[in-house]
Amino acid sequence: MRHESRRLILLLLPAGIFFAAFFLLPMARLFFIGGSGKTGWAAYAAILTDAHYFSSLLSTLGVATATTAATLAISGISGVFLQRHKFPGNGALVAMLTLPLAFPGVVIGFMVIMLAGRMGLIGQVTQALTGEKLVFAYTMSGLFMGYVYFSIPRTILTVMAAAEKLDPRLEEAARSLGASPWRVVLDVIIPGLKPAFISAGAICFATAVGAFGTAFTLAAKINVLPMVIYTEFTLSANIAMAAALSFVLGIVTWLVLAVARTAAGSSVAAAG
Amino acid sequence: MKHRGLFLLQLGFTLVVCAFLIVPVILSIMAGLTVNYFVGIESGLTLRWVIEVWNGYRDTIFLSIGLSLACLVVTLILGVPAAYVLAKRQTALTRAMEELLVMPVAVPGLATALALIVTYGSLSGFRTSWGFILVGHVLFTLPFMVRSVLAVLSAIDLKTLEEGAASLGAGFWPRFRDIVLPNCRSGILAGSLMVVTLSMGEFNMTWLLHTPFTKTLPVGLADAYASLRLEVGSAYTLVFFLMIMPLLLALQAFAKPRPAKFVAEETE
Amino acid sequence: MTTQAGKPLAIALENCAKTFPDGTRALEPLDFAIHAGETVVFLGPSGCGKTTTLRIIAGLEEPDAGGRVLFDGEDVTRLPIEQRNVGMVFQSYALFPNMTVAGNIGYGLRIRGTQEAALKARVGEMLDMMQIARLADRRIDQLSGGQRQRVALARALAVRPRALLLDEPLTALDAKLRDTLRLDIDSLLRSLGITAIYVTHDQAEAMALGDRIVVMEHGRVAQIGEPREIYQRPATRFVAEFIGTMNRLTGSAKNGVFSCKAGNLPWAEAPANATEILFRPEDIRVAESHEETGLQGTVAAAFFLGDRTRLFVEVGEARPLVIESTARRAFRHGETVRLAIDPRGLVVL
């Protein structure tokens, strides 16, 4: 089957060439440009040594961690619930929960503005109730809300798919041994969903670290790494620093996903 | 019943989550059709904002549609054969390739876009064309096509099916055409929907890759959110919803967990 | 039935070995000739090299360097399967889910550019022959296992192949269906007169279908012969025990008598060096009370099967003897029985 190998290489070649020319080569170039600025290769350490960059790294990781925790909790509860209980309207609920599956970040930013912006629903309601208008769309909380909004649909799908595969007999066995509902959740359901949680969580995290559209829509003032990179590139024209920072950011998100993939043992679907 | 309370608690929670996701969508649709959102729905309904958006941003809509279709064509040409090879040969090399192909999704779009700009930004003819954005979109969407097709191909006994076709006289290309392609149709379809939807909404890369003459719909949206009144932004969002809603609904049909399609082997 | 285009094909394997990339030797060098029109069954446990041999004949694997495959004397070693014009039936059927039953059966003809009318006629002929005409427009996932196997056979034969290769075609089916289809395949192969190569791990299938059987073990041929020969004159211990049930007595032969723990067995032709004799359950019986046989044992278990009783008789060997008794009587556990052995069934290895 020597001919076949040649044909298979031929079929893989277009994707390979495209990928090498437009991803590998540019990434390599980005790496070298990152080291070509005023500070040289020290630019790669700046994310830790420069107070400004370091603080934005911390807040980026903070918002990503919070997003991941909140999304997993919300999607875990609702996903298992919707998988376990089939009632009239169940399908409609699933449809609504997964509708924003591919909303882009900018649109999600706008959804946050509709809820928590200056003319948002939350502001109107709080004003009517307390006389004080609650507006937080343009802050870190707004960003957090946007990322949770973004992550819920895909996480719920992952959780539901995993919950479907859980063997209900395990729960029955646990209950027959005298476990309370909470212990069943703790000892059977959560361990069973762990791989799904790891893979979905990694995607939440990576998205929250690297996404740009939501932050851009909400405000340029929010101090997260993608916004810092964007500012370095456009306003300060500091291309080397932008390159170094984005290279580091890329490595971080890629590592998170790669580690999660190994930990979960199954393939982690890519983030949107 | 003892668990009734727990059931209602979970149902209530899920309804709140649902509201969180759906209410802003409804608000935005309403805002796009209201004369004055600040005054409220009493100010009357109007298509004025939608028409304004249509007149001002028509080009971005057409560009996005064209771009997403071009992106689909390229990902089909690059992705389907690649997925076939990856399904067929499980070697260290193909696994590494699979891992690499997913990187543009793992790596933030901002980084990829910067890398493209520092490498190809000086080719001005290319930099200012929509082809520049297309390259970014293809990088970002290709893994979805590959994975979607690969998932289907891994689920069928591709090797034996091909051997069956070969035993009947079919060479490599006829097998690819008659056996491989038709049997990964569902994967191609799901992948295509994903590619078009994602390309239509891609912003992270596009914001850096675009030029004033190559503004896509999401770029226009960001513009509108930043500089125009809420009603126009909403109307623009409404147009976007109208465009991607059919795609999203179709995607949902695919993403929903379904019973296995092929029944277990039974006997006569 | 005129399914066969030309005369049946003679196949020869010369020095065919197969080593997989990971270094495992699936097949030791094999020389073997299959006569035109003959049905040869490759029989053995999984991993014995039988499927590899079939795949080398089919053109799905190439033998290691130095090996040759000849079709009617012509070297086809480097020819891929699609150019060999052999029909193949797979264990998992390999039916195309994207085509109907008729589409599957007609695929090989379509590839060969057959005219639409001729193609239709041939597909109809095959559907009738396999008695599945009513399934013509069904999708594959609407068929039962037995129906799928019939479609697979029809598809393989539709192109009038030079030889038919069957890789464990009945393994995925339940026992009853297997019997029916075995009968169908047998009459099909006889009526077509086609050269057929059949791979199985089921000795009953091999005995029923094969003109000759090739028993394989660990990538080597253990014995080649007609079913009767393989059964009655096994060449090795492995063949003896893989095919059917074999009883075994150990002892020594002297002056026309074989002596063992169970007693003395008169056997005029006993070879002087025989330390072990083998025989089938049908060659041993429980003697009538008046017979003097010289052998006896104790009933360890007796299973009444309706038409006969299967006895396990303890005779001080590693394993009890298996005896199929048709005697119209019950046997008690622990009962002492006298045993008679037909010397014509004795095998010494």
PDB file of N, CA, C and O in Angstrom, chain B residues 156-157 159-172 174-175 177-179 182-183 185 261-263 265-268, chain C residues 55 60 81-82 86 88 90 92-99 107-108 111-112 141 143-148 155-156 159 174 177:
ATOM      1  N   ILE B 156     -17.427   5.059  12.594  1.00  0.00           N
ATOM      2  CA  ILE B 156     -17.769   3.983  11.666  1.00  0.00           C
ATOM      3  C   ILE B 156     -16.525   3.137  11.409  1.00  0.00           C
ATOM      4  O   ILE B 156     -15.414   3.584  11.625  1.00  0.00           O
ATOM      5  N   ASP B 157     -16.728   1.917  10.955  1.00  0.00           N
ATOM      6  CA  ASP B 157     -15.594   1.041  10.664  1.00  0.00           C
ATOM      7  C   ASP B 157     -15.087   1.358   9.267  1.00  0.00           C
ATOM      8  O   ASP B 157     -15.303   0.623   8.319  1.00  0.00           O
ATOM      9  N   LYS B 159     -12.175   1.385   7.898  1.00  0.00           N
ATOM     10  CA  LYS B 159     -11.197   0.495   7.271  1.00  0.00           C
ATOM     11  C   LYS B 159     -11.921  -0.641   6.539  1.00  0.00           C
ATOM     12  O   LYS B 159     -11.660  -0.898   5.363  1.00  0.00           O
ATOM     13  N   THR B 160     -12.847  -1.296   7.234  1.00  0.00           N
ATOM     14  CA  THR B 160     -13.535  -2.428   6.605  1.00  0.00           C
ATOM     15  C   THR B 160     -14.411  -1.966   5.451  1.00  0.00           C
ATOM     16  O   THR B 160     -14.491  -2.633   4.419  1.00  0.00           O
ATOM     17  N   LEU B 161     -15.081  -0.822   5.628  1.00  0.00           N
ATOM     18  CA  LEU B 161     -15.923  -0.326   4.530  1.00  0.00           C
ATOM     19  C   LEU B 161     -15.077  -0.097   3.281  1.00  0.00           C
ATOM     20  O   LEU B 161     -15.473  -0.439   2.166  1.00  0.00           O
ATOM     21  N   GLU B 162     -13.905   0.486   3.489  1.00  0.00           N
ATOM     22  CA  GLU B 162     -13.037   0.738   2.339  1.00  0.00           C
ATOM     23  C   GLU B 162     -12.528  -0.559   1.742  1.00  0.00           C
ATOM     24  O   GLU B 162     -12.399  -0.684   0.518  1.00  0.00           O
ATOM     25  N   GLU B 163     -12.213  -1.513   2.599  1.00  0.00           N
ATOM     26  CA  GLU B 163     -11.757  -2.807   2.080  1.00  0.00           C
ATOM     27  C   GLU B 163     -12.876  -3.466   1.276  1.00  0.00           C
ATOM     28  O   GLU B 163     -12.631  -4.072   0.240  1.00  0.00           O
ATOM     29  N   GLY B 164     -14.105  -3.311   1.780  1.00  0.00           N
ATOM     30  CA  GLY B 164     -15.247  -3.849   1.051  1.00  0.00           C
ATOM     31  C   GLY B 164     -15.336  -3.235  -0.332  1.00  0.00           C
ATOM     32  O   GLY B 164     -15.509  -3.939  -1.329  1.00  0.00           O
ATOM     33  N   ALA B 165     -15.198  -1.919  -0.400  1.00  0.00           N
ATOM     34  CA  ALA B 165     -15.280  -1.240  -1.693  1.00  0.00           C
ATOM     35  C   ALA B 165     -14.126  -1.652  -2.589  1.00  0.00           C
ATOM     36  O   ALA B 165     -14.296  -1.875  -3.787  1.00  0.00           O
ATOM     37  N   ALA B 166     -12.934  -1.786  -1.991  1.00  0.00           N
ATOM     38  CA  ALA B 166     -11.770  -2.182  -2.786  1.00  0.00           C
ATOM     39  C   ALA B 166     -11.971  -3.582  -3.356  1.00  0.00           C
ATOM     40  O   ALA B 166     -11.628  -3.847  -4.503  1.00  0.00           O
ATOM     41  N   SER B 167     -12.567  -4.478  -2.545  1.00  0.00           N
ATOM     42  CA  SER B 167     -12.771  -5.846  -3.026  1.00  0.00           C
ATOM     43  C   SER B 167     -13.731  -5.868  -4.208  1.00  0.00           C
ATOM     44  O   SER B 167     -13.751  -6.805  -4.985  1.00  0.00           O
ATOM     45  N   LEU B 168     -14.534  -4.810  -4.344  1.00  0.00           N
ATOM     46  CA  LEU B 168     -15.462  -4.744  -5.475  1.00  0.00           C
ATOM     47  C   LEU B 168     -14.848  -3.991  -6.653  1.00  0.00           C
ATOM     48  O   LEU B 168     -15.519  -3.689  -7.628  1.00  0.00           O
ATOM     49  N   GLY B 169     -13.585  -3.627  -6.510  1.00  0.00           N
ATOM     50  CA  GLY B 169     -12.896  -3.019  -7.633  1.00  0.00           C
ATOM     51  C   GLY B 169     -12.688  -1.522  -7.545  1.00  0.00           C
ATOM     52  O   GLY B 169     -12.169  -0.914  -8.477  1.00  0.00           O
ATOM     53  N   ALA B 170     -13.097  -0.914  -6.435  1.00  0.00           N
ATOM     54  CA  ALA B 170     -12.987   0.541  -6.339  1.00  0.00           C
ATOM     55  C   ALA B 170     -11.577   0.930  -5.911  1.00  0.00           C
ATOM     56  O   ALA B 170     -11.084   0.480  -4.886  1.00  0.00           O
ATOM     57  N   GLY B 171     -10.931   1.792  -6.680  1.00  0.00           N
ATOM     58  CA  GLY B 171      -9.605   2.304  -6.346  1.00  0.00           C
ATOM     59  C   GLY B 171      -9.706   3.411  -5.313  1.00  0.00           C
ATOM     60  O   GLY B 171     -10.777   3.690  -4.773  1.00  0.00           O
ATOM     61  N   PHE B 172      -8.578   4.052  -5.040  1.00  0.00           N
ATOM     62  CA  PHE B 172      -8.502   5.035  -3.961  1.00  0.00           C
ATOM     63  C   PHE B 172      -9.515   6.178  -4.112  1.00  0.00           C
ATOM     64  O   PHE B 172     -10.298   6.452  -3.217  1.00  0.00           O
ATOM     65  N   PRO B 174     -12.238   6.565  -6.224  1.00  0.00           N
ATOM     66  CA  PRO B 174     -13.661   6.161  -6.162  1.00  0.00           C
ATOM     67  C   PRO B 174     -14.103   5.836  -4.738  1.00  0.00           C
ATOM     68  O   PRO B 174     -15.219   6.163  -4.343  1.00  0.00           O
ATOM     69  N   ARG B 175     -13.215   5.216  -3.962  1.00  0.00           N
ATOM     70  CA  ARG B 175     -13.582   4.901  -2.577  1.00  0.00           C
ATOM     71  C   ARG B 175     -13.820   6.180  -1.790  1.00  0.00           C
ATOM     72  O   ARG B 175     -14.756   6.287  -1.016  1.00  0.00           O
ATOM     73  N   ARG B 177     -14.736   9.025  -2.909  1.00  0.00           N
ATOM     74  CA  ARG B 177     -15.949   9.687  -3.393  1.00  0.00           C
ATOM     75  C   ARG B 177     -17.215   8.918  -2.978  1.00  0.00           C
ATOM     76  O   ARG B 177     -18.181   9.520  -2.518  1.00  0.00           O
ATOM     77  N   ASP B 178     -17.198   7.594  -3.142  1.00  0.00           N
ATOM     78  CA  ASP B 178     -18.434   6.813  -2.949  1.00  0.00           C
ATOM     79  C   ASP B 178     -18.644   6.358  -1.515  1.00  0.00           C
ATOM     80  O   ASP B 178     -19.777   6.128  -1.097  1.00  0.00           O
ATOM     81  N   ILE B 179     -17.573   6.153  -0.790  1.00  0.00           N
ATOM     82  CA  ILE B 179     -17.708   5.571   0.546  1.00  0.00           C
ATOM     83  C   ILE B 179     -17.384   6.589   1.632  1.00  0.00           C
ATOM     84  O   ILE B 179     -18.187   6.839   2.532  1.00  0.00           O
ATOM     85  N   PRO B 182     -19.721  10.190   1.423  1.00  0.00           N
ATOM     86  CA  PRO B 182     -21.139  10.041   1.809  1.00  0.00           C
ATOM     87  C   PRO B 182     -21.309   9.625   3.266  1.00  0.00           C
ATOM     88  O   PRO B 182     -22.257  10.029   3.917  1.00  0.00           O
ATOM     89  N   ASN B 183     -20.360   8.830   3.781  1.00  0.00           N
ATOM     90  CA  ASN B 183     -20.542   8.345   5.140  1.00  0.00           C
ATOM     91  C   ASN B 183     -20.128   9.348   6.202  1.00  0.00           C
ATOM     92  O   ASN B 183     -20.412   9.147   7.376  1.00  0.00           O
ATOM     93  N   ARG B 185     -21.098  12.512   5.822  1.00  0.00           N
ATOM     94  CA  ARG B 185     -21.953  13.641   5.480  1.00  0.00           C
ATOM     95  C   ARG B 185     -22.451  14.376   6.719  1.00  0.00           C
ATOM     96  O   ARG B 185     -22.451  15.597   6.773  1.00  0.00           O
ATOM     97  N   LYS B 261     -27.848   6.198  16.587  1.00  0.00           N
ATOM     98  CA  LYS B 261     -28.603   6.101  15.346  1.00  0.00           C
ATOM     99  C   LYS B 261     -28.743   4.658  14.874  1.00  0.00           C
ATOM    100  O   LYS B 261     -29.767   4.248  14.358  1.00  0.00           O
ATOM    101  N   PHE B 262     -27.683   3.898  15.084  1.00  0.00           N
ATOM    102  CA  PHE B 262     -27.727   2.540  14.567  1.00  0.00           C
ATOM    103  C   PHE B 262     -28.140   1.581  15.670  1.00  0.00           C
ATOM    104  O   PHE B 262     -27.554   1.544  16.728  1.00  0.00           O
ATOM    105  N   VAL B 263     -29.178   0.837  15.431  1.00  0.00           N
ATOM    106  CA  VAL B 263     -29.647  -0.111  16.433  1.00  0.00           C
ATOM    107  C   VAL B 263     -28.660  -1.260  16.543  1.00  0.00           C
ATOM    108  O   VAL B 263     -27.949  -1.581  15.621  1.00  0.00           O
ATOM    109  N   GLU B 265     -27.123  -4.896  16.735  1.00  0.00           N
ATOM    110  CA  GLU B 265     -27.306  -6.045  15.859  1.00  0.00           C
ATOM    111  C   GLU B 265     -28.380  -6.988  16.397  1.00  0.00           C
ATOM    112  O   GLU B 265     -28.321  -7.444  17.522  1.00  0.00           O
ATOM    113  N   GLU B 266     -29.384  -7.270  15.615  1.00  0.00           N
ATOM    114  CA  GLU B 266     -30.390  -8.256  16.043  1.00  0.00           C
ATOM    115  C   GLU B 266     -30.373  -9.408  15.055  1.00  0.00           C
ATOM    116  O   GLU B 266     -29.741  -9.354  14.016  1.00  0.00           O
ATOM    117  N   THR B 267     -31.049 -10.472  15.398  1.00  0.00           N
ATOM    118  CA  THR B 267     -31.034 -11.641  14.518  1.00  0.00           C
ATOM    119  C   THR B 267     -32.412 -11.850  13.925  1.00  0.00           C
ATOM    120  O   THR B 267     -33.396 -11.262  14.366  1.00  0.00           O
ATOM    121  N   GLU B 268     -32.456 -12.686  12.913  1.00  0.00           N
ATOM    122  CA  GLU B 268     -33.724 -12.941  12.222  1.00  0.00           C
ATOM    123  C   GLU B 268     -34.689 -13.722  13.095  1.00  0.00           C
ATOM    124  O   GLU B 268     -34.267 -14.612  13.810  1.00  0.00           O
TER     125      GLU B 268
ATOM    126  N   ARG C  55      -6.056 -12.397   3.762  1.00  0.00           N
ATOM    127  CA  ARG C  55      -5.846 -11.011   3.332  1.00  0.00           C
ATOM    128  C   ARG C  55      -4.692 -10.907   2.334  1.00  0.00           C
ATOM    129  O   ARG C  55      -4.688 -10.022   1.482  1.00  0.00           O
ATOM    130  N   LEU C  60      -5.203  -7.472   0.367  1.00  0.00           N
ATOM    131  CA  LEU C  60      -5.332  -6.442   1.393  1.00  0.00           C
ATOM    132  C   LEU C  60      -4.041  -6.300   2.196  1.00  0.00           C
ATOM    133  O   LEU C  60      -3.813  -5.306   2.853  1.00  0.00           O
ATOM    134  N   ILE C  81      -6.070  -5.127  -4.101  1.00  0.00           N
ATOM    135  CA  ILE C  81      -7.292  -5.928  -4.160  1.00  0.00           C
ATOM    136  C   ILE C  81      -8.229  -5.456  -5.263  1.00  0.00           C
ATOM    137  O   ILE C  81      -8.886  -6.266  -5.925  1.00  0.00           O
ATOM    138  N   GLU C  82      -8.281  -4.136  -5.497  1.00  0.00           N
ATOM    139  CA  GLU C  82      -9.264  -3.650  -6.467  1.00  0.00           C
ATOM    140  C   GLU C  82      -8.970  -4.103  -7.886  1.00  0.00           C
ATOM    141  O   GLU C  82      -9.809  -3.973  -8.773  1.00  0.00           O
ATOM    142  N   VAL C  86     -11.531 -10.369  -7.020  1.00  0.00           N
ATOM    143  CA  VAL C  86     -11.969 -11.423  -6.110  1.00  0.00           C
ATOM    144  C   VAL C  86     -13.163 -10.881  -5.324  1.00  0.00           C
ATOM    145  O   VAL C  86     -13.240  -9.693  -5.044  1.00  0.00           O
ATOM    146  N   MET C  88     -15.270 -10.637  -1.873  1.00  0.00           N
ATOM    147  CA  MET C  88     -14.900 -10.840  -0.480  1.00  0.00           C
ATOM    148  C   MET C  88     -16.104 -10.605   0.414  1.00  0.00           C
ATOM    149  O   MET C  88     -16.872  -9.664   0.221  1.00  0.00           O
ATOM    150  N   PHE C  90     -17.026 -10.069   4.435  1.00  0.00           N
ATOM    151  CA  PHE C  90     -16.345  -9.728   5.672  1.00  0.00           C
ATOM    152  C   PHE C  90     -17.158 -10.172   6.884  1.00  0.00           C
ATOM    153  O   PHE C  90     -18.380 -10.262   6.829  1.00  0.00           O
ATOM    154  N   SER C  92     -17.753  -8.473   9.513  1.00  0.00           N
ATOM    155  CA  SER C  92     -18.681  -7.414   9.926  1.00  0.00           C
ATOM    156  C   SER C  92     -19.509  -6.937   8.731  1.00  0.00           C
ATOM    157  O   SER C  92     -20.074  -5.862   8.770  1.00  0.00           O
ATOM    158  N   TYR C  93     -19.527  -7.704   7.674  1.00  0.00           N
ATOM    159  CA  TYR C  93     -20.310  -7.449   6.447  1.00  0.00           C
ATOM    160  C   TYR C  93     -19.760  -6.328   5.579  1.00  0.00           C
ATOM    161  O   TYR C  93     -19.790  -6.416   4.370  1.00  0.00           O
ATOM    162  N   ALA C  94     -19.320  -5.208   6.215  1.00  0.00           N
ATOM    163  CA  ALA C  94     -18.790  -4.071   5.448  1.00  0.00           C
ATOM    164  C   ALA C  94     -19.775  -3.581   4.397  1.00  0.00           C
ATOM    165  O   ALA C  94     -19.393  -3.200   3.301  1.00  0.00           O
ATOM    166  N   LEU C  95     -21.054  -3.579   4.738  1.00  0.00           N
ATOM    167  CA  LEU C  95     -22.041  -3.025   3.799  1.00  0.00           C
ATOM    168  C   LEU C  95     -22.029  -1.511   3.920  1.00  0.00           C
ATOM    169  O   LEU C  95     -21.861  -0.968   5.007  1.00  0.00           O
ATOM    170  N   PHE C  96     -22.238  -0.830   2.804  1.00  0.00           N
ATOM    171  CA  PHE C  96     -22.156   0.626   2.807  1.00  0.00           C
ATOM    172  C   PHE C  96     -23.447   1.225   3.339  1.00  0.00           C
ATOM    173  O   PHE C  96     -24.498   1.091   2.710  1.00  0.00           O
ATOM    174  N   PRO C  97     -23.389   1.925   4.473  1.00  0.00           N
ATOM    175  CA  PRO C  97     -24.624   2.447   5.059  1.00  0.00           C
ATOM    176  C   PRO C  97     -25.248   3.563   4.223  1.00  0.00           C
ATOM    177  O   PRO C  97     -26.411   3.894   4.405  1.00  0.00           O
ATOM    178  N   ASN C  98     -24.465   4.125   3.315  1.00  0.00           N
ATOM    179  CA  ASN C  98     -24.999   5.230   2.510  1.00  0.00           C
ATOM    180  C   ASN C  98     -25.719   4.739   1.259  1.00  0.00           C
ATOM    181  O   ASN C  98     -26.149   5.530   0.446  1.00  0.00           O
ATOM    182  N   MET C  99     -25.819   3.410   1.094  1.00  0.00           N
ATOM    183  CA  MET C  99     -26.506   2.891  -0.091  1.00  0.00           C
ATOM    184  C   MET C  99     -27.581   1.889   0.337  1.00  0.00           C
ATOM    185  O   MET C  99     -27.490   1.290   1.397  1.00  0.00           O
ATOM    186  N   TYR C 107     -22.819  -2.010  -6.638  1.00  0.00           N
ATOM    187  CA  TYR C 107     -21.680  -1.082  -6.585  1.00  0.00           C
ATOM    188  C   TYR C 107     -20.491  -1.550  -7.431  1.00  0.00           C
ATOM    189  O   TYR C 107     -19.903  -0.774  -8.184  1.00  0.00           O
ATOM    190  N   GLY C 108     -20.153  -2.831  -7.294  1.00  0.00           N
ATOM    191  CA  GLY C 108     -19.002  -3.346  -8.042  1.00  0.00           C
ATOM    192  C   GLY C 108     -19.196  -3.224  -9.548  1.00  0.00           C
ATOM    193  O   GLY C 108     -18.258  -2.927 -10.285  1.00  0.00           O
ATOM    194  N   ILE C 111     -18.769   0.445 -10.559  1.00  0.00           N
ATOM    195  CA  ILE C 111     -17.348   0.787 -10.635  1.00  0.00           C
ATOM    196  C   ILE C 111     -16.752   0.308 -11.959  1.00  0.00           C
ATOM    197  O   ILE C 111     -15.900   0.952 -12.557  1.00  0.00           O
ATOM    198  N   ARG C 112     -17.256  -0.836 -12.434  1.00  0.00           N
ATOM    199  CA  ARG C 112     -16.732  -1.377 -13.684  1.00  0.00           C
ATOM    200  C   ARG C 112     -17.383  -0.736 -14.904  1.00  0.00           C
ATOM    201  O   ARG C 112     -17.143  -1.166 -16.035  1.00  0.00           O
ATOM    202  N   ASP C 141     -29.224  -0.315   7.754  1.00  0.00           N
ATOM    203  CA  ASP C 141     -29.500  -0.390   9.190  1.00  0.00           C
ATOM    204  C   ASP C 141     -30.913  -0.907   9.481  1.00  0.00           C
ATOM    205  O   ASP C 141     -31.306  -1.030  10.628  1.00  0.00           O
ATOM    206  N   LEU C 143     -31.755  -3.890   8.297  1.00  0.00           N
ATOM    207  CA  LEU C 143     -31.651  -5.329   8.046  1.00  0.00           C
ATOM    208  C   LEU C 143     -31.204  -6.075   9.296  1.00  0.00           C
ATOM    209  O   LEU C 143     -30.475  -5.542  10.118  1.00  0.00           O
ATOM    210  N   SER C 144     -31.617  -7.324   9.392  1.00  0.00           N
ATOM    211  CA  SER C 144     -31.112  -8.179  10.467  1.00  0.00           C
ATOM    212  C   SER C 144     -29.756  -8.742  10.050  1.00  0.00           C
ATOM    213  O   SER C 144     -29.338  -8.606   8.900  1.00  0.00           O
ATOM    214  N   GLY C 145     -29.099  -9.384  11.007  1.00  0.00           N
ATOM    215  CA  GLY C 145     -27.768  -9.921  10.731  1.00  0.00           C
ATOM    216  C   GLY C 145     -27.751 -10.907   9.576  1.00  0.00           C
ATOM    217  O   GLY C 145     -26.893 -10.844   8.695  1.00  0.00           O
ATOM    218  N   GLY C 146     -28.712 -11.821   9.563  1.00  0.00           N
ATOM    219  CA  GLY C 146     -28.751 -12.819   8.508  1.00  0.00           C
ATOM    220  C   GLY C 146     -28.994 -12.185   7.148  1.00  0.00           C
ATOM    221  O   GLY C 146     -28.376 -12.561   6.150  1.00  0.00           O
ATOM    222  N   GLN C 147     -29.881 -11.181   7.135  1.00  0.00           N
ATOM    223  CA  GLN C 147     -30.159 -10.483   5.869  1.00  0.00           C
ATOM    224  C   GLN C 147     -28.917  -9.761   5.378  1.00  0.00           C
ATOM    225  O   GLN C 147     -28.604  -9.768   4.188  1.00  0.00           O
ATOM    226  N   ARG C 148     -28.194  -9.162   6.319  1.00  0.00           N
ATOM    227  CA  ARG C 148     -26.976  -8.447   5.928  1.00  0.00           C
ATOM    228  C   ARG C 148     -25.985  -9.409   5.286  1.00  0.00           C
ATOM    229  O   ARG C 148     -25.333  -9.087   4.297  1.00  0.00           O
ATOM    230  N   ARG C 155     -23.488  -9.154  -2.986  1.00  0.00           N
ATOM    231  CA  ARG C 155     -22.631  -8.078  -3.466  1.00  0.00           C
ATOM    232  C   ARG C 155     -21.307  -8.624  -3.977  1.00  0.00           C
ATOM    233  O   ARG C 155     -20.793  -8.200  -5.013  1.00  0.00           O
ATOM    234  N   ALA C 156     -20.755  -9.596  -3.219  1.00  0.00           N
ATOM    235  CA  ALA C 156     -19.455 -10.137  -3.606  1.00  0.00           C
ATOM    236  C   ALA C 156     -19.561 -10.932  -4.914  1.00  0.00           C
ATOM    237  O   ALA C 156     -18.643 -10.927  -5.724  1.00  0.00           O
ATOM    238  N   VAL C 159     -20.269  -9.301  -9.198  1.00  0.00           N
ATOM    239  CA  VAL C 159     -19.283  -8.907 -10.209  1.00  0.00           C
ATOM    240  C   VAL C 159     -18.644 -10.112 -10.890  1.00  0.00           C
ATOM    241  O   VAL C 159     -17.693  -9.967 -11.645  1.00  0.00           O
ATOM    242  N   ASP C 174     -26.282 -15.842  15.361  1.00  0.00           N
ATOM    243  CA  ASP C 174     -26.554 -16.820  16.417  1.00  0.00           C
ATOM    244  C   ASP C 174     -26.573 -18.240  15.834  1.00  0.00           C
ATOM    245  O   ASP C 174     -26.637 -18.451  14.622  1.00  0.00           O
ATOM    246  N   LEU C 177     -29.199 -19.559  13.142  1.00  0.00           N
ATOM    247  CA  LEU C 177     -29.072 -18.879  11.867  1.00  0.00           C
ATOM    248  C   LEU C 177     -27.808 -19.337  11.144  1.00  0.00           C
ATOM    249  O   LEU C 177     -27.767 -19.458   9.919  1.00  0.00           O
TER     250      LEU C 177
END
